[in-house]
Short mmCIF file of C-alpha atoms and ligand atoms in Angstrom, two decimals:
data_model
loop_
_atom_site.label_atom_id
_atom_site.label_comp_id
_atom_site.label_asym_id
_atom_site.label_seq_id
_atom_site.Cartn_x
_atom_site.Cartn_y
_atom_site.Cartn_z
CA MET A 1 16.15 26.19 -26.94
CA GLY A 2 12.87 24.04 -26.54
CA VAL A 3 11.07 24.31 -23.69
CA LEU A 4 11.36 20.78 -22.31
CA GLU A 5 14.26 21.96 -21.99
CA ASP A 6 14.36 25.32 -20.22
CA VAL A 7 11.78 23.61 -17.82
CA TYR A 8 14.86 21.33 -16.90
CA ASN A 9 17.07 24.30 -16.53
CA ALA A 10 15.28 26.44 -14.63
CA VAL A 11 15.32 22.84 -11.70
CA LEU A 12 18.69 22.43 -12.02
CA ASP A 13 19.23 26.29 -11.91
CA GLY A 14 16.57 26.32 -9.31
CA LYS A 15 14.71 29.47 -10.51
CA LEU A 16 10.69 29.22 -9.55
CA ASP A 17 9.48 31.83 -11.06
CA ASP A 18 11.37 30.21 -14.48
CA ALA A 19 9.87 27.20 -14.12
CA ALA A 20 6.63 27.48 -13.63
CA ALA A 21 6.73 31.23 -16.82
CA ASN A 22 8.13 27.92 -18.77
CA VAL A 23 6.04 25.11 -16.81
CA GLU A 24 2.53 27.66 -18.19
CA ARG A 25 4.46 27.81 -21.82
CA GLY A 26 4.74 24.62 -22.19
CA LEU A 27 0.95 24.54 -21.82
CA ASN A 28 0.12 26.86 -23.37
CA GLU A 29 1.79 25.72 -26.58
CA GLY A 30 0.22 21.58 -26.10
CA ILE A 31 3.72 20.16 -25.26
CA ALA A 32 1.99 17.02 -23.65
CA VAL A 33 1.71 17.53 -19.89
CA ASP A 34 3.70 14.23 -19.11
CA ASP A 35 6.51 15.16 -21.30
CA ILE A 36 6.55 18.17 -19.31
CA LEU A 37 6.57 16.59 -15.48
CA LYS A 38 8.71 13.39 -17.27
CA LYS A 39 11.45 14.99 -19.03
CA GLY A 40 11.24 18.15 -17.64
CA LEU A 41 10.55 18.12 -14.02
CA LEU A 42 11.65 14.61 -13.01
CA ALA A 43 14.60 14.68 -14.82
CA ALA A 44 16.08 18.17 -13.91
CA MET A 45 14.96 16.47 -10.32
CA ASP A 46 16.99 13.07 -10.87
CA LEU A 47 20.39 15.68 -12.41
CA VAL A 48 19.52 17.41 -8.64
CA GLY A 49 19.67 14.25 -7.41
CA VAL A 50 23.76 12.56 -8.85
CA ARG A 51 24.93 16.16 -8.38
CA PHE A 52 23.52 16.19 -4.68
CA GLY A 53 25.15 12.26 -3.67
CA GLU A 54 27.72 13.48 -5.19
CA GLY A 55 29.15 16.46 -3.47
CA GLU A 56 28.74 19.02 -6.58
CA MET A 57 25.68 19.99 -5.54
CA PHE A 58 24.57 20.96 -1.36
CA ILE A 59 20.98 20.73 0.41
CA PRO A 60 20.40 24.91 -0.29
CA GLN A 61 20.51 24.94 -3.56
CA VAL A 62 18.46 21.65 -4.13
CA ILE A 63 16.00 23.03 -2.29
CA TRP A 64 15.36 25.83 -4.72
CA SER A 65 15.87 22.61 -6.72
CA ALA A 66 12.76 21.44 -4.67
CA LYS A 67 11.35 24.52 -4.99
CA ALA A 68 10.87 24.99 -8.48
CA MET A 69 9.76 21.35 -8.86
CA GLN A 70 6.59 22.14 -7.22
CA ALA A 71 5.91 25.72 -8.72
CA GLY A 72 6.45 23.74 -11.93
CA MET A 73 3.51 20.99 -10.77
CA ASP A 74 1.43 23.11 -8.95
CA LEU A 75 0.45 24.36 -12.64
CA LEU A 76 0.76 20.40 -14.13
CA ARG A 77 -1.45 19.42 -10.60
CA PRO A 78 -5.16 20.89 -12.95
CA HIS A 79 -4.35 19.23 -15.84
CA PHE A 80 -4.50 15.38 -13.56
CA THR A 81 -7.51 14.96 -13.53
CA GLU A 82 -9.72 12.30 -15.22
CA GLY A 83 -12.75 11.60 -12.51
CA GLN A 84 -13.52 8.88 -13.34
CA GLN A 85 -13.59 6.40 -10.17
CA GLY A 86 -16.22 9.39 -8.39
CA LYS A 87 -15.22 9.60 -3.82
CA SER A 88 -15.53 6.10 -3.02
CA VAL A 89 -11.83 5.91 -2.11
CA ARG A 90 -9.71 7.39 0.63
CA ILE A 91 -6.24 6.72 1.46
CA VAL A 92 -4.60 9.23 3.86
CA ILE A 93 -0.94 9.26 2.47
CA GLY A 94 2.51 10.37 4.22
CA THR A 95 5.91 10.47 4.75
CA ALA A 96 7.69 8.34 7.19
CA GLU A 97 8.99 9.07 10.77
CA GLY A 98 12.15 10.62 10.07
CA ASP A 99 11.79 11.82 6.56
CA ILE A 100 11.33 15.31 5.30
CA HIS A 101 11.10 14.68 1.55
CA ASP A 102 8.03 15.03 0.38
CA ILE A 103 7.82 15.56 -4.17
CA GLY A 104 7.70 12.41 -4.50
CA LYS A 105 4.73 12.35 -1.79
CA ASN A 106 3.33 15.23 -3.19
CA LEU A 107 3.47 13.96 -6.36
CA VAL A 108 1.77 10.75 -5.75
CA GLY A 109 -1.25 12.16 -3.90
CA MET A 110 -1.76 15.18 -7.21
CA MET A 111 -2.31 11.38 -9.39
CA LEU A 112 -4.11 9.72 -6.83
CA GLU A 113 -6.84 12.37 -6.86
CA GLY A 114 -6.78 13.31 -10.60
CA ALA A 115 -7.09 9.36 -11.32
CA GLY A 116 -10.96 11.04 -8.61
CA PHE A 117 -10.33 9.50 -5.05
CA GLU A 118 -10.14 10.97 -1.51
CA VAL A 119 -6.89 11.89 -0.20
CA VAL A 120 -5.84 13.25 3.21
CA ASP A 121 -2.33 14.78 3.09
CA LEU A 122 -0.78 14.37 6.45
CA GLY A 123 2.54 15.63 5.99
CA VAL A 124 5.95 14.81 7.14
CA GLY A 125 6.72 13.31 9.09
CA ILE A 126 4.44 11.47 10.06
CA LYS A 127 4.82 8.52 12.73
CA PRO A 128 3.42 4.45 12.31
CA GLU A 129 0.31 5.47 14.54
CA GLN A 130 -0.73 8.63 13.96
CA PHE A 131 -1.04 6.93 10.47
CA ILE A 132 -3.40 4.43 12.11
CA GLU A 133 -5.37 6.56 14.24
CA LYS A 134 -5.47 9.52 10.75
CA ALA A 135 -7.05 6.33 8.57
CA VAL A 136 -9.38 4.61 11.67
CA GLU A 137 -10.51 8.32 11.81
CA GLU A 138 -11.00 9.27 8.18
CA LYS A 139 -12.59 5.69 7.38
CA ALA A 140 -9.80 5.18 4.98
CA ASP A 141 -9.64 2.33 2.51
CA ILE A 142 -5.81 2.07 2.15
CA ILE A 143 -2.84 3.44 4.23
CA GLY A 144 0.76 5.59 1.72
CA VAL A 145 3.06 5.41 3.16
CA SER A 146 6.19 7.50 1.43
CA ALA A 147 9.49 6.74 3.02
CA LEU A 148 13.14 8.04 0.71
CA LEU A 149 15.48 7.97 3.25
CA THR A 150 17.43 3.71 3.47
CA THR A 151 17.41 5.19 7.23
CA THR A 152 12.68 6.08 7.50
CA MET A 153 12.22 2.65 5.70
CA MET A 154 11.10 0.71 9.02
CA CYS A 155 8.35 2.50 9.38
CA MET A 156 6.69 1.35 6.95
CA ALA A 157 6.95 -1.89 8.69
CA ASP A 158 5.95 -0.22 12.11
CA VAL A 159 2.35 0.95 9.56
CA VAL A 160 2.14 -3.00 8.58
CA LYS A 161 2.90 -4.30 11.71
CA LEU A 162 0.43 -1.50 13.89
CA ARG A 163 -2.15 -2.29 11.07
CA ASN A 164 -2.10 -6.14 12.04
CA GLU A 165 -1.60 -6.11 15.45
CA LYS A 166 -5.32 -3.44 15.66
CA GLY A 167 -6.49 -6.02 13.91
CA LEU A 168 -7.60 -3.75 10.78
CA SER A 169 -7.61 -6.89 8.25
CA ALA A 170 -9.62 -4.05 5.30
CA LEU A 171 -7.11 -1.24 5.97
CA LYS A 172 -4.73 -1.67 2.92
CA VAL A 173 -1.24 -0.25 3.13
CA ILE A 174 0.67 0.34 -0.04
CA ILE A 175 4.12 1.51 -0.11
CA GLY A 176 6.84 3.83 -2.45
CA GLY A 177 9.89 5.73 -2.19
CA ALA A 178 12.95 5.65 -4.09
CA PRO A 179 14.84 2.86 -1.48
CA LEU A 180 11.76 0.69 -2.08
CA SER A 181 11.41 -2.43 -3.68
CA GLN A 182 9.16 -4.76 -4.42
CA ARG A 183 11.46 -7.41 -2.30
CA PHE A 184 10.93 -4.95 0.92
CA CYS A 185 7.43 -4.81 0.37
CA GLU A 186 7.19 -7.87 0.70
CA GLU A 187 8.82 -8.51 3.26
CA ILE A 188 7.46 -6.38 5.65
CA GLY A 189 3.80 -7.78 4.71
CA ALA A 190 2.10 -4.51 3.16
CA ASP A 191 -0.31 -4.94 0.20
CA ALA A 192 1.32 -3.16 -2.38
CA TYR A 193 4.81 -1.48 -4.13
CA GLY A 194 4.71 1.85 -6.16
CA VAL A 195 7.04 2.03 -8.27
CA ASP A 196 5.73 5.84 -9.44
CA ALA A 197 3.61 8.01 -9.20
CA MET A 198 1.34 6.29 -11.90
CA ASP A 199 1.89 2.68 -11.19
CA ALA A 200 0.20 3.54 -7.56
CA VAL A 201 -2.85 4.68 -8.81
CA VAL A 202 -2.99 0.79 -11.19
CA LYS A 203 -1.92 -0.28 -7.44
CA VAL A 204 -4.71 2.08 -5.04
CA LYS A 205 -7.29 0.61 -8.20
CA GLU A 206 -5.65 -2.41 -7.96
CA LEU A 207 -6.15 -3.02 -4.05
CA MET A 208 -10.29 -2.13 -4.53
CA GLY A 209 -11.11 -3.96 -6.48
CA LEU A 210 -11.13 -1.43 -9.88
CO1 B1M B 1 17.30 13.79 0.08
N1 B1M B 1 18.09 12.58 -0.61
N2 B1M B 1 17.43 14.10 1.95
N3 B1M B 1 16.68 16.09 -0.12
N4 B1M B 1 17.31 13.83 -1.18
C1 B1M B 1 18.12 12.07 -0.70
C2 B1M B 1 16.67 10.74 -1.34
C3 B1M B 1 19.28 11.27 -1.42
C4 B1M B 1 19.22 10.19 -2.10
C5 B1M B 1 20.45 11.54 -1.99
C6 B1M B 1 21.93 10.75 -2.62
O1 B1M B 1 22.45 11.09 -1.31
N5 B1M B 1 21.77 10.72 -2.91
C7 B1M B 1 19.07 10.31 0.02
C8 B1M B 1 18.72 9.04 0.81
C9 B1M B 1 20.24 7.91 1.07
C10 B1M B 1 20.01 7.40 1.56
O2 B1M B 1 19.20 7.21 2.32
N6 B1M B 1 20.71 6.09 1.72
C11 B1M B 1 19.63 11.96 0.89
C12 B1M B 1 19.81 11.90 2.55
C13 B1M B 1 20.73 12.01 2.83
C14 B1M B 1 19.44 13.34 2.49
C15 B1M B 1 19.61 14.54 4.10
C16 B1M B 1 20.32 13.09 4.56
C17 B1M B 1 21.13 15.49 4.31
C18 B1M B 1 21.23 15.85 5.02
O3 B1M B 1 21.27 16.46 5.50
N7 B1M B 1 22.24 15.12 5.69
C19 B1M B 1 18.25 14.99 4.54
C20 B1M B 1 17.57 14.37 5.45
C21 B1M B 1 16.76 15.82 5.80
C22 B1M B 1 15.60 14.28 6.26
O4 B1M B 1 14.08 13.58 5.92
N8 B1M B 1 15.07 14.11 7.24
C23 B1M B 1 17.90 15.25 2.80
C24 B1M B 1 17.25 16.37 2.64
C25 B1M B 1 17.05 16.95 1.62
C26 B1M B 1 16.10 18.34 0.79
C27 B1M B 1 15.87 18.64 2.30
C28 B1M B 1 17.39 18.77 0.85
C29 B1M B 1 15.55 18.45 -0.16
C30 B1M B 1 14.06 17.34 0.36
C31 B1M B 1 13.44 18.32 -0.34
C32 B1M B 1 11.90 17.69 -0.47
O5 B1M B 1 11.33 16.63 -0.40
N9 B1M B 1 10.74 18.66 -0.19
C33 B1M B 1 15.89 16.55 -0.28
C34 B1M B 1 16.02 15.84 -1.98
C35 B1M B 1 14.99 16.95 -2.89
C36 B1M B 1 16.74 14.46 -2.55
C37 B1M B 1 17.11 14.24 -3.98
C38 B1M B 1 17.82 14.89 -4.57
C39 B1M B 1 15.81 13.95 -4.63
C40 B1M B 1 14.06 13.67 -4.03
C41 B1M B 1 13.31 13.47 -5.39
O6 B1M B 1 11.58 14.70 -4.83
N10 B1M B 1 13.20 12.67 -6.10
C42 B1M B 1 17.23 13.25 -3.44
C43 B1M B 1 17.69 12.46 -4.64
C44 B1M B 1 16.69 11.41 -5.82
O7 B1M B 1 15.99 10.75 -5.17
N11 B1M B 1 17.57 10.98 -6.29
C45 B1M B 1 17.43 12.81 -2.48
C46 B1M B 1 11.51 13.45 -7.42
C47 B1M B 1 10.25 12.68 -6.05
C48 B1M B 1 9.49 12.95 -7.34
O8 B1M B 1 10.88 11.51 -6.56
O9 B1M B 1 10.72 11.03 -4.45
O10 B1M B 1 11.71 9.73 -5.42
P1 B1M B 1 11.25 10.18 -5.76
O11 B1M B 1 9.00 9.66 -5.48
C49 B1M B 1 9.11 8.95 -6.44
C50 B1M B 1 8.69 7.68 -6.67
O12 B1M B 1 10.00 7.17 -5.37
C51 B1M B 1 7.47 6.80 -6.14
O13 B1M B 1 6.50 8.09 -6.66
C52 B1M B 1 7.52 9.32 -6.38
C53 B1M B 1 6.70 9.66 -8.65
O14 B1M B 1 7.00 9.59 -9.22
N12 B1M B 1 7.38 7.23 -4.69
C54 B1M B 1 5.98 6.53 -4.37
C55 B1M B 1 7.31 8.40 -3.98
N13 B1M B 1 6.06 7.87 -2.04
C56 B1M B 1 5.52 7.73 -2.99
C57 B1M B 1 4.26 6.57 -2.36
C58 B1M B 1 3.84 5.28 -3.29
C59 B1M B 1 4.33 4.99 -3.52
C60 B1M B 1 4.92 6.66 -4.57
O15 B1M B 1 2.56 5.08 -1.82
C61 B1M B 1 3.07 5.96 -1.27
#
C-alpha cells in the first residue's frame, strides 16, 4: 500500500500514531507536502464528513479522525515556510461564536504563517466583539473568521457590522469555511472570502496589496 493511502486510512480510522508515522514516512520518501495534505489528510477528512453526515460515523470517531489529522498537520507545519513577506502583516484569526470546528482555521493559520504573516490565533467560539477588541489590541491589519456551521455564519456579519460601526475601515475582514460562498461574503460586506487555505493566503496578499 502506498504511503498516501496509509495516511488516508490512519485519519479515517482515527489512529493518531499511525497518521503521524505515515506523514513522517511520506516526508522521508520525498512525497510532496501538498500531496500528503490534499490526497492524504484532507481527502480522508472529506470522507469522514460524508460518513458523519450520513450517520455512518459518530462524533467520538470524528473527533479521533480530527485528532489524527491534526497530528499529521503538526508534522507538515515546518514545511509551509516561504517566509517571503516579512512579518509586517498581522492577522487575528478565530472560529466564530458557537462553533468549535478548528481544523480548517488551524490550517489557514498555518499557511498564513508559512507565507510569512504574523498570526494571532484566538481559538474557537469567538464573539464578534472579541474579534474587534483583540484586533485593535494587537494592531492587526486583518481579522479572519472561520465558520463550519450554517448557524454560526451570522457571527461574521456581526464582525463586519461592528467594524463598520467603530469606523475601523482599514481593518479588513476575511471569512472562510465549508458552508460559505463568495456571494455570502458580498452580502455581509466582508472584504474577502477564502475558499481554502491556499486561497486565504492569496486573498490576504491581495488585501494588503502584496
Ligand atoms: Co462537525 N459538522 N459538528 N464536528 N464536522 C460539520 C461541519 C458538518 C457539515 C457535518 C455533516 O453534517 N456532514 C455539520 C454542519 C452542518 C451544517 O451546519 N449545515 C456538522 C455538525 C452538525 C456538527 C455538530 C452540530 C454535531 C452535533 O453535535 N450534533 C457539532 C457542532 C459543535 C459546535 O461547533 N458547536 C460538530 C462537532 C464536530 C466535532 C467536534 C466532532 C469535529 C470537530 C473537531 C475540530 O474541529 N477540532 C467535527 C468535524 C471534524 C466535522 C467535519 C466532519 C469535518 C470538518 C473539517 O475539519 N474539515 C465536517 C464535515 C465537512 O466539513 N465535510 C463537520 C477539514 C478542514 C480542513 O476543512 O474546516 O472546511 P474546513 O476548512 C477549509 C475551508 O473551509 C477553508 O480552508 C480550510 C482548509 O482548506 N477555511 C477557511 C476554513 N476556515 C477558513 C477561514 C478563512 C479562509 C478559509 O479565512 C479566515
